[in-house]
PDB file of C-alpha atoms in Angstrom:
ATOM      1  CA  MET A   1      44.491  14.412 -44.782  1.00 47.00           C
ATOM      2  CA  ARG A   2      41.922  13.698 -41.784  1.00 54.00           C
ATOM      3  CA  LYS A   3      41.147  10.285 -41.655  1.00 54.00           C
ATOM      4  CA  ILE A   4      37.905   8.652 -41.749  1.00 56.00           C
ATOM      5  CA  LEU A   5      36.770   6.688 -38.603  1.00 54.00           C
ATOM      6  CA  HIS A   6      35.128   3.754 -39.529  1.00 54.00           C
ATOM      7  CA  ILE A   7      32.756   2.573 -36.608  1.00 55.00           C
ATOM      8  CA  LYS A   8      32.459  -1.503 -36.274  1.00 56.00           C
ATOM      9  CA  LYS A   9      29.218  -3.044 -36.900  1.00 59.00           C
ATOM     10  CA  PRO A  10      28.542  -5.301 -34.130  1.00 62.00           C
ATOM     11  CA  SER A  11      28.731  -8.854 -34.870  1.00 69.00           C
ATOM     12  CA  ALA A  12      26.095 -11.727 -34.723  1.00 72.00           C
ATOM     13  CA  HIS A  13      27.158 -12.743 -31.786  1.00 70.00           C
ATOM     14  CA  ALA A  14      26.950  -9.053 -29.689  1.00 75.00           C
ATOM     15  CA  ASN A  15      23.391  -9.042 -31.164  1.00 77.00           C
ATOM     16  CA  ARG A  16      22.300 -11.809 -29.740  1.00 80.00           C
ATOM     17  CA  VAL A  17      23.646 -11.379 -26.842  1.00 81.00           C
ATOM     18  CA  VAL A  18      21.796  -8.384 -26.691  1.00 82.00           C
ATOM     19  CA  CYS A  19      18.442  -9.678 -27.633  1.00 87.00           C
ATOM     20  CA  VAL A  20      18.953 -11.813 -24.329  1.00 86.00           C
ATOM     21  CA  ASN A  21      19.842  -9.453 -21.952  1.00 86.00           C
ATOM     22  CA  ALA A  22      16.696  -7.557 -23.587  1.00 89.00           C
ATOM     23  CA  VAL A  23      14.210 -10.442 -21.924  1.00 89.00           C
ATOM     24  CA  THR A  24      16.298 -10.191 -19.171  1.00 90.00           C
ATOM     25  CA  SER A  25      15.350  -6.659 -18.665  1.00 92.00           C
ATOM     26  CA  GLY A  26      11.775  -7.194 -19.444  1.00 92.00           C
ATOM     27  CA  ALA A  27      11.736 -10.113 -16.388  1.00 92.00           C
ATOM     28  CA  LEU A  28      13.389  -7.232 -14.207  1.00 94.00           C
ATOM     29  CA  LEU A  29      10.844  -4.369 -15.223  1.00 95.00           C
ATOM     30  CA  CYS A  30       7.824  -7.030 -14.219  1.00 95.00           C
ATOM     31  CA  GLY A  31       8.881  -7.247 -11.372  1.00 94.00           C
ATOM     32  CA  LEU A  32       9.760  -3.628 -10.083  1.00 95.00           C
ATOM     33  CA  MET A  33       5.801  -2.805 -11.484  1.00 96.00           C
ATOM     34  CA  SER A  34       4.220  -5.811 -10.000  1.00 96.00           C
ATOM     35  CA  VAL A  35       5.857  -3.772  -6.844  1.00 96.00           C
ATOM     36  CA  LEU A  36       4.391  -0.837  -8.101  1.00 96.00           C
ATOM     37  CA  PHE A  37       1.177  -2.424  -8.628  1.00 96.00           C
ATOM     38  CA  SER A  38       0.438  -4.171  -5.599  1.00 95.00           C
ATOM     39  CA  SER A  39       1.528  -0.735  -3.504  1.00 93.00           C
ATOM     40  CA  THR A  40      -1.557   1.054  -5.117  1.00 92.00           C
ATOM     41  CA  GLY A  41      -3.868  -2.225  -3.824  1.00 90.00           C
ATOM     42  CA  ASN A  42      -3.942  -3.772  -7.818  1.00 94.00           C
ATOM     43  CA  PHE A  43      -3.196  -7.161  -6.778  1.00 94.00           C
ATOM     44  CA  TYR A  44      -4.304  -8.760  -9.610  1.00 95.00           C
ATOM     45  CA  MET A  45      -1.456  -7.126 -11.800  1.00 95.00           C
ATOM     46  CA  GLY A  46       0.646  -7.809  -9.001  1.00 95.00           C
ATOM     47  CA  ALA A  47       0.758 -11.165  -8.880  1.00 95.00           C
ATOM     48  CA  LEU A  48       0.055 -11.444 -12.394  1.00 95.00           C
ATOM     49  CA  LEU A  49       3.671  -9.517 -13.398  1.00 95.00           C
ATOM     50  CA  ILE A  50       5.283 -11.683 -11.195  1.00 95.00           C
ATOM     51  CA  LEU A  51       4.404 -14.948 -13.185  1.00 94.00           C
ATOM     52  CA  GLY A  52       4.753 -12.610 -16.180  1.00 92.00           C
ATOM     53  CA  ALA A  53       8.774 -11.897 -14.940  1.00 93.00           C
ATOM     54  CA  MET A  54       9.133 -15.762 -14.234  1.00 91.00           C
ATOM     55  CA  ILE A  55       8.328 -16.778 -17.852  1.00 89.00           C
ATOM     56  CA  LEU A  56      10.336 -14.020 -19.234  1.00 90.00           C
ATOM     57  CA  ASP A  57      13.084 -15.366 -16.868  1.00 87.00           C
ATOM     58  CA  GLY A  58      12.558 -18.599 -18.680  1.00 83.00           C
ATOM     59  CA  ILE A  59      12.873 -17.536 -21.901  1.00 85.00           C
ATOM     60  CA  ASP A  60      16.018 -15.876 -21.797  1.00 81.00           C
ATOM     61  CA  GLY A  61      17.922 -19.171 -20.162  1.00 78.00           C
ATOM     62  CA  THR A  62      16.849 -20.810 -23.455  1.00 80.00           C
ATOM     63  CA  MET A  63      17.381 -18.219 -25.330  1.00 80.00           C
ATOM     64  CA  ALA A  64      21.262 -18.052 -24.471  1.00 79.00           C
ATOM     65  CA  ARG A  65      21.594 -21.714 -25.278  1.00 79.00           C
ATOM     66  CA  TRP A  66      19.535 -21.496 -28.261  1.00 83.00           C
ATOM     67  CA  LEU A  67      21.733 -18.781 -29.777  1.00 79.00           C
ATOM     68  CA  LYS A  68      24.924 -19.384 -27.678  1.00 78.00           C
ATOM     69  CA  ALA A  69      25.205 -16.349 -26.356  1.00 74.00           C
ATOM     70  CA  GLU A  70      25.678 -17.308 -22.375  1.00 76.00           C
ATOM     71  CA  THR A  71      27.974 -14.625 -21.048  1.00 79.00           C
ATOM     72  CA  LEU A  72      29.008 -14.085 -17.455  1.00 80.00           C
ATOM     73  CA  PHE A  73      27.283 -10.379 -17.287  1.00 83.00           C
ATOM     74  CA  GLY A  74      23.871 -12.181 -18.235  1.00 78.00           C
ATOM     75  CA  ALA A  75      24.441 -14.963 -15.586  1.00 81.00           C
ATOM     76  CA  GLU A  76      25.166 -11.884 -12.930  1.00 84.00           C
ATOM     77  CA  PHE A  77      22.326  -9.779 -14.743  1.00 87.00           C
ATOM     78  CA  ASP A  78      19.667 -12.688 -14.253  1.00 87.00           C
ATOM     79  CA  THR A  79      20.967 -12.676  -9.995  1.00 87.00           C
ATOM     80  CA  PHE A  80      19.366  -9.035  -9.862  1.00 89.00           C
ATOM     81  CA  VAL A  81      16.020 -10.437 -11.637  1.00 90.00           C
ATOM     82  CA  ASP A  82      15.813 -12.892  -9.207  1.00 91.00           C
ATOM     83  CA  ILE A  83      15.998 -11.092  -6.015  1.00 93.00           C
ATOM     84  CA  THR A  84      13.893  -8.254  -7.670  1.00 94.00           C
ATOM     85  CA  ALA A  85      11.049 -10.433  -9.320  1.00 94.00           C
ATOM     86  CA  PHE A  86      10.786 -13.415  -7.041  1.00 94.00           C
ATOM     87  CA  GLY A  87      12.468 -11.840  -3.560  1.00 94.00           C
ATOM     88  CA  ILE A  88      11.401  -8.216  -3.655  1.00 95.00           C
ATOM     89  CA  ALA A  89       7.952  -8.208  -5.666  1.00 95.00           C
ATOM     90  CA  PRO A  90       6.177 -11.270  -3.577  1.00 95.00           C
ATOM     91  CA  ALA A  91       7.638  -9.817  -0.415  1.00 94.00           C
ATOM     92  CA  MET A  92       5.670  -6.249  -1.247  1.00 95.00           C
ATOM     93  CA  LEU A  93       2.601  -8.319  -2.651  1.00 94.00           C
ATOM     94  CA  VAL A  94       2.225 -10.117   0.476  1.00 92.00           C
ATOM     95  CA  TYR A  95       2.718  -7.435   2.975  1.00 92.00           C
ATOM     96  CA  PHE A  96       0.308  -5.088   0.755  1.00 92.00           C
ATOM     97  CA  TYR A  97      -2.109  -7.967   0.402  1.00 90.00           C
ATOM     98  CA  LEU A  98      -2.714  -9.496   3.659  1.00 85.00           C
ATOM     99  CA  PHE A  99      -1.069  -6.474   6.151  1.00 85.00           C
ATOM    100  CA  HIS A 100      -1.131  -3.070   4.907  1.00 83.00           C
ATOM    101  CA  ASP A 101      -4.270  -0.840   5.945  1.00 80.00           C
ATOM    102  CA  PHE A 102      -4.615   1.601   2.823  1.00 80.00           C
ATOM    103  CA  THR A 103      -6.611   4.674   4.963  1.00 79.00           C
ATOM    104  CA  PRO A 104      -5.039   7.314   5.066  1.00 81.00           C
ATOM    105  CA  GLY A 105      -1.981   8.051   8.031  1.00 77.00           C
ATOM    106  CA  ALA A 106      -1.891   4.030   8.073  1.00 77.00           C
ATOM    107  CA  HIS A 107       1.767   2.895   9.933  1.00 85.00           C
ATOM    108  CA  VAL A 108       3.559   0.115   8.682  1.00 86.00           C
ATOM    109  CA  HIS A 109       2.478  -3.266  10.020  1.00 86.00           C
ATOM    110  CA  THR A 110       5.122  -4.588  12.223  1.00 90.00           C
ATOM    111  CA  ILE A 111       4.543  -8.428  11.773  1.00 88.00           C
ATOM    112  CA  GLY A 112       4.048  -7.976   8.092  1.00 87.00           C
ATOM    113  CA  ALA A 113       7.359  -5.856   7.491  1.00 91.00           C
ATOM    114  CA  LEU A 114       9.088  -8.928   9.179  1.00 92.00           C
ATOM    115  CA  VAL A 115       7.379 -11.070   6.715  1.00 90.00           C
ATOM    116  CA  GLY A 116       8.438  -9.099   4.243  1.00 91.00           C
ATOM    117  CA  LEU A 117      12.072  -8.625   5.397  1.00 93.00           C
ATOM    118  CA  ALA A 118      12.183 -12.607   5.652  1.00 93.00           C
ATOM    119  CA  ILE A 119      11.007 -13.712   1.929  1.00 93.00           C
ATOM    120  CA  VAL A 120      13.692 -11.201   0.788  1.00 94.00           C
ATOM    121  CA  LEU A 121      16.266 -12.520   2.955  1.00 93.00           C
ATOM    122  CA  SER A 122      15.822 -15.945   2.839  1.00 92.00           C
ATOM    123  CA  GLY A 123      15.772 -15.586  -1.306  1.00 91.00           C
ATOM    124  CA  ALA A 124      18.992 -13.569  -1.087  1.00 92.00           C
ATOM    125  CA  VAL A 125      20.474 -16.456   1.019  1.00 90.00           C
ATOM    126  CA  ARG A 126      19.154 -19.065  -1.344  1.00 89.00           C
ATOM    127  CA  LEU A 127      20.792 -17.101  -4.623  1.00 88.00           C
ATOM    128  CA  ALA A 128      24.237 -16.961  -2.769  1.00 87.00           C
ATOM    129  CA  ARG A 129      24.017 -20.606  -1.907  1.00 83.00           C
ATOM    130  CA  PHE A 130      23.448 -20.997  -5.440  1.00 79.00           C
ATOM    131  CA  LYS A 131      25.901 -19.490  -7.168  1.00 76.00           C
ATOM    132  CA  VAL A 132      28.139 -21.121  -4.320  1.00 76.00           C
ATOM    133  CA  VAL A 133      27.110 -24.528  -3.826  1.00 73.00           C
ATOM    134  CA  ASP A 134      25.424 -25.419  -7.258  1.00 68.00           C
ATOM    135  CA  GLU A 135      28.504 -25.395  -9.162  1.00 62.00           C
ATOM    136  CA  ASP A 136      26.088 -26.515 -12.419  1.00 58.00           C
ATOM    137  CA  HIS A 137      23.848 -24.416 -12.280  1.00 61.00           C
ATOM    138  CA  GLY A 138      21.305 -26.492 -11.148  1.00 57.00           C
ATOM    139  CA  MET A 139      21.788 -28.830 -14.343  1.00 63.00           C
ATOM    140  CA  SER A 140      21.810 -31.953 -11.929  1.00 67.00           C
ATOM    141  CA  GLY A 141      19.675 -30.743  -9.522  1.00 74.00           C
ATOM    142  CA  TYR A 142      19.037 -27.680  -6.928  1.00 82.00           C
ATOM    143  CA  THR A 143      20.387 -27.569  -3.079  1.00 83.00           C
ATOM    144  CA  GLY A 144      17.380 -25.947  -1.455  1.00 85.00           C
ATOM    145  CA  MET A 145      14.388 -25.004  -2.592  1.00 90.00           C
ATOM    146  CA  PRO A 146      14.483 -22.631  -5.659  1.00 90.00           C
ATOM    147  CA  ILE A 147      13.353 -18.980  -5.160  1.00 91.00           C
ATOM    148  CA  THR A 148      11.241 -18.746  -8.261  1.00 91.00           C
ATOM    149  CA  VAL A 149       8.841 -21.664  -6.625  1.00 91.00           C
ATOM    150  CA  ASN A 150       8.308 -19.534  -3.508  1.00 91.00           C
ATOM    151  CA  ALA A 151       7.515 -16.374  -5.773  1.00 93.00           C
ATOM    152  CA  LEU A 152       5.163 -18.974  -8.002  1.00 93.00           C
ATOM    153  CA  CYS A 153       3.479 -20.274  -4.709  1.00 91.00           C
ATOM    154  CA  LEU A 154       2.708 -16.690  -3.567  1.00 91.00           C
ATOM    155  CA  ALA A 155       1.544 -15.226  -6.404  1.00 93.00           C
ATOM    156  CA  GLY A 156      -0.370 -18.181  -7.869  1.00 92.00           C
ATOM    157  CA  ILE A 157      -2.610 -18.305  -4.582  1.00 90.00           C
ATOM    158  CA  VAL A 158      -3.095 -14.459  -4.664  1.00 91.00           C
ATOM    159  CA  LEU A 159      -3.795 -14.720  -8.546  1.00 93.00           C
ATOM    160  CA  PHE A 160      -6.512 -17.189  -8.100  1.00 92.00           C
ATOM    161  CA  ILE A 161      -8.578 -15.250  -5.441  1.00 90.00           C
ATOM    162  CA  GLU A 162      -8.467 -12.364  -7.367  1.00 91.00           C
ATOM    163  CA  ALA A 163      -9.236 -13.472 -10.911  1.00 93.00           C
ATOM    164  CA  TRP A 164     -11.834 -15.645  -9.269  1.00 91.00           C
ATOM    165  CA  LYS A 165     -13.534 -12.141  -8.350  1.00 89.00           C
ATOM    166  CA  LYS A 166     -12.640 -10.582 -11.804  1.00 90.00           C
ATOM    167  CA  GLY A 167     -14.164 -13.608 -13.460  1.00 86.00           C
ATOM    168  CA  PHE A 168     -16.517 -15.421 -10.952  1.00 86.00           C
ATOM    169  CA  GLY A 169     -17.265 -13.382  -8.485  1.00 78.00           C
ATOM    170  CA  ALA A 170     -20.687 -11.691  -9.119  1.00 76.00           C
ATOM    171  CA  GLU A 171     -22.507 -15.004  -9.719  1.00 82.00           C
ATOM    172  CA  HIS A 172     -20.358 -17.156  -6.965  1.00 82.00           C
ATOM    173  CA  PRO A 173     -19.037 -14.685  -4.325  1.00 83.00           C
ATOM    174  CA  LEU A 174     -15.670 -16.405  -2.758  1.00 79.00           C
ATOM    175  CA  PRO A 175     -16.670 -17.159   1.016  1.00 76.00           C
ATOM    176  CA  ALA A 176     -14.954 -15.203   3.777  1.00 71.00           C
ATOM    177  CA  TRP A 177     -12.268 -18.121   4.737  1.00 70.00           C
ATOM    178  CA  VAL A 178     -10.988 -18.153   1.530  1.00 71.00           C
ATOM    179  CA  THR A 179     -10.008 -14.536   0.663  1.00 72.00           C
ATOM    180  CA  LEU A 180      -7.302 -14.785   3.169  1.00 70.00           C
ATOM    181  CA  GLN A 181      -7.903 -11.235   4.052  1.00 66.00           C
ATOM    182  CA  ASP A 182     -10.964 -11.947   6.371  1.00 64.00           C
ATOM    183  CA  GLY A 183      -8.591 -13.528   8.794  1.00 64.00           C
ATOM    184  CA  GLY A 184      -9.826 -17.394   8.212  1.00 66.00           C
ATOM    185  CA  TRP A 185      -8.453 -20.667   7.886  1.00 70.00           C
ATOM    186  CA  LEU A 186      -6.826 -20.844   4.819  1.00 73.00           C
ATOM    187  CA  SER A 187      -4.999 -17.461   5.494  1.00 74.00           C
ATOM    188  CA  TRP A 188      -3.384 -19.544   8.742  1.00 79.00           C
ATOM    189  CA  LEU A 189      -2.186 -22.032   6.293  1.00 81.00           C
ATOM    190  CA  MET A 190      -0.800 -19.232   3.860  1.00 79.00           C
ATOM    191  CA  TYR A 191       1.037 -17.868   6.636  1.00 81.00           C
ATOM    192  CA  ALA A 192       2.440 -21.422   7.596  1.00 86.00           C
ATOM    193  CA  ASN A 193       3.255 -22.370   4.405  1.00 86.00           C
ATOM    194  CA  CYS A 194       5.269 -19.461   3.595  1.00 86.00           C
ATOM    195  CA  VAL A 195       7.462 -19.820   6.969  1.00 88.00           C
ATOM    196  CA  ILE A 196       8.290 -23.379   5.432  1.00 90.00           C
ATOM    197  CA  CYS A 197       9.007 -22.199   1.769  1.00 90.00           C
ATOM    198  CA  LEU A 198      11.616 -19.933   3.518  1.00 90.00           C
ATOM    199  CA  LEU A 199      13.012 -22.249   5.410  1.00 91.00           C
ATOM    200  CA  LEU A 200      13.174 -24.629   2.497  1.00 91.00           C
ATOM    201  CA  GLN A 201      15.108 -22.288   0.116  1.00 90.00           C
ATOM    202  CA  VAL A 202      17.837 -22.198   2.525  1.00 88.00           C
ATOM    203  CA  SER A 203      17.635 -25.739   3.470  1.00 87.00           C
ATOM    204  CA  PRO A 204      20.120 -28.730   2.476  1.00 85.00           C
ATOM    205  CA  PHE A 205      17.716 -30.544   1.221  1.00 86.00           C
ATOM    206  CA  LYS A 206      17.950 -31.385  -2.144  1.00 85.00           C
ATOM    207  CA  TYR A 207      15.123 -30.482  -5.208  1.00 86.00           C
ATOM    208  CA  PRO A 208      15.301 -32.244  -8.489  1.00 81.00           C
ATOM    209  CA  LYS A 209      15.379 -29.864 -11.501  1.00 78.00           C
ATOM    210  CA  PRO A 210      11.858 -29.519 -12.905  1.00 73.00           C
ATOM    211  CA  THR A 211      10.604 -32.155 -15.985  1.00 64.00           C
ATOM    212  CA  ASN A 212      11.854 -31.127 -19.245  1.00 61.00           C
ATOM    213  CA  THR A 213       9.668 -34.118 -20.918  1.00 63.00           C
ATOM    214  CA  PRO A 214       8.145 -32.384 -24.072  1.00 66.00           C
ATOM    215  CA  LEU A 215       4.631 -33.063 -22.629  1.00 67.00           C
ATOM    216  CA  GLY A 216       5.137 -31.674 -19.200  1.00 70.00           C
ATOM    217  CA  GLN A 217       6.510 -28.429 -21.426  1.00 71.00           C
ATOM    218  CA  PHE A 218       3.607 -28.605 -23.282  1.00 76.00           C
ATOM    219  CA  ILE A 219       1.262 -28.372 -20.428  1.00 80.00           C
ATOM    220  CA  GLY A 220       3.332 -26.100 -18.244  1.00 80.00           C
ATOM    221  CA  VAL A 221       3.262 -23.301 -21.470  1.00 82.00           C
ATOM    222  CA  LEU A 222      -0.173 -23.476 -21.906  1.00 85.00           C
ATOM    223  CA  ALA A 223      -1.196 -23.131 -18.046  1.00 87.00           C
ATOM    224  CA  PHE A 224       1.092 -19.971 -18.079  1.00 87.00           C
ATOM    225  CA  LEU A 225      -0.143 -18.546 -21.320  1.00 88.00           C
ATOM    226  CA  GLY A 226      -3.733 -19.110 -20.107  1.00 90.00           C
ATOM    227  CA  LEU A 227      -2.829 -16.630 -17.036  1.00 91.00           C
ATOM    228  CA  PHE A 228      -3.162 -13.738 -19.603  1.00 92.00           C
ATOM    229  CA  ILE A 229      -6.007 -14.378 -21.724  1.00 91.00           C
ATOM    230  CA  GLY A 230      -8.514 -13.453 -19.144  1.00 91.00           C
ATOM    231  CA  PRO A 231      -9.165 -13.907 -15.132  1.00 92.00           C
ATOM    232  CA  LYS A 232     -11.398 -16.500 -15.613  1.00 91.00           C
ATOM    233  CA  THR A 233      -8.793 -18.567 -17.872  1.00 93.00           C
ATOM    234  CA  ALA A 234      -6.177 -17.470 -15.147  1.00 93.00           C
ATOM    235  CA  VAL A 235      -8.672 -19.420 -12.493  1.00 92.00           C
ATOM    236  CA  ILE A 236      -7.937 -22.345 -14.782  1.00 92.00           C
ATOM    237  CA  SER A 237      -4.110 -21.846 -14.555  1.00 92.00           C
ATOM    238  CA  CYS A 238      -4.084 -21.079 -11.460  1.00 92.00           C
ATOM    239  CA  CYS A 239      -5.639 -24.812 -10.231  1.00 91.00           C
ATOM    240  CA  TYR A 240      -2.680 -26.661 -12.494  1.00 91.00           C
ATOM    241  CA  LEU A 241      -0.159 -24.390 -11.424  1.00 91.00           C
ATOM    242  CA  VAL A 242      -0.683 -24.210  -7.410  1.00 91.00           C
ATOM    243  CA  PRO A 243      -1.059 -27.605  -6.627  1.00 91.00           C
ATOM    244  CA  ILE A 244       1.687 -28.514  -8.797  1.00 90.00           C
ATOM    245  CA  THR A 245       3.964 -26.397  -7.332  1.00 91.00           C
ATOM    246  CA  LEU A 246       3.301 -27.401  -3.404  1.00 91.00           C
ATOM    247  CA  PHE A 247       3.552 -30.739  -5.181  1.00 91.00           C
ATOM    248  CA  TYR A 248       7.133 -29.812  -5.759  1.00 90.00           C
ATOM    249  CA  VAL A 249       7.589 -28.378  -2.529  1.00 91.00           C
ATOM    250  CA  TYR A 250       6.352 -30.869  -0.229  1.00 91.00           C
ATOM    251  CA  VAL A 251       7.333 -34.073  -2.355  1.00 88.00           C
ATOM    252  CA  ALA A 252      10.336 -33.511  -4.944  1.00 85.00           C
ATOM    253  CA  PRO A 253      12.991 -33.839  -1.999  1.00 84.00           C
ATOM    254  CA  PHE A 254      11.927 -36.773  -1.119  1.00 84.00           C
ATOM    255  CA  TRP A 255      11.619 -38.305  -4.828  1.00 80.00           C
ATOM    256  CA  PHE A 256      15.036 -36.692  -5.351  1.00 73.00           C
ATOM    257  CA  THR A 257      16.672 -38.751  -2.202  1.00 75.00           C
ATOM    258  CA  LEU A 258      14.854 -41.992  -3.308  1.00 78.00           C
ATOM    259  CA  LYS A 259      15.870 -41.856  -6.797  1.00 73.00           C
ATOM    260  CA  ARG A 260      19.425 -40.686  -5.887  1.00 71.00           C
ATOM    261  CA  VAL A 261      19.313 -43.955  -3.698  1.00 71.00           C
ATOM    262  CA  TRP A 262      17.763 -46.138  -6.115  1.00 76.00           C
ATOM    263  CA  GLN A 263      20.573 -44.941  -8.965  1.00 72.00           C
ATOM    264  CA  ALA A 264      23.863 -45.655  -6.128  1.00 71.00           C
ATOM    265  CA  ARG A 265      21.999 -48.751  -5.326  1.00 74.00           C
ATOM    266  CA  ARG A 266      22.074 -50.016  -8.976  1.00 75.00           C
ATOM    267  CA  ALA A 267      25.510 -48.675  -9.597  1.00 73.00           C
ATOM    268  CA  VAL A 268      26.707 -50.884  -7.264  1.00 72.00           C
ATOM    269  CA  SER A 269      24.875 -54.068  -8.506  1.00 64.00           C
TER     270      SER A 269
END
């Protein structure tokens, strides 16, 4: 008599792991779609999808801890999301937004290609160092600026400009020096900030973990949700997210160092 095969049902833990990995997959797909939108000149969606990937990337980690579904596979999978959504996607956004000529037969812009390659290379080095140096996975701070901060800075600035054009551009057009694409002084500041951020990613500077206070988290969630309601709310959200990101980039390392020195002196005394 032929034996009947019984297929085991997935365990509850396996189901939780699948749910977490599904969210991680969503973040990866957002990064890939961002590249596609940027390559067609839709910079609003290109920047928005990078920020959407950032939300999903934060959700999957929180879900994994709450559901006790943390796995080595999930940790490795998350690395591919980071390099795609926060390394390759911002590099393509910057390249197509600032350097690419969309006319037929246009060639690859040499300087733009070098900038894009530098963004990806710096991000990859940052992620590799994170696995080797930050053994507690950032719970007590980071060595070098996190790759997500650079992505938020780049995508947030582009999204602010593009959302303003959609929401307020008809009545209040932006001056030429703000648009970045017309060679104004703001574009040079963005170039300089991009170079500094790439260096900070691979620097030995210590960055604190972003605040976990309920108020800070609540404001951050509202700001990120505002990005997806419409262009006008996206402008308001960027007015909060971009300055606070720049503050974190340039001030957080000094604050973190002073805090460590103060704690050490307090422990001695």
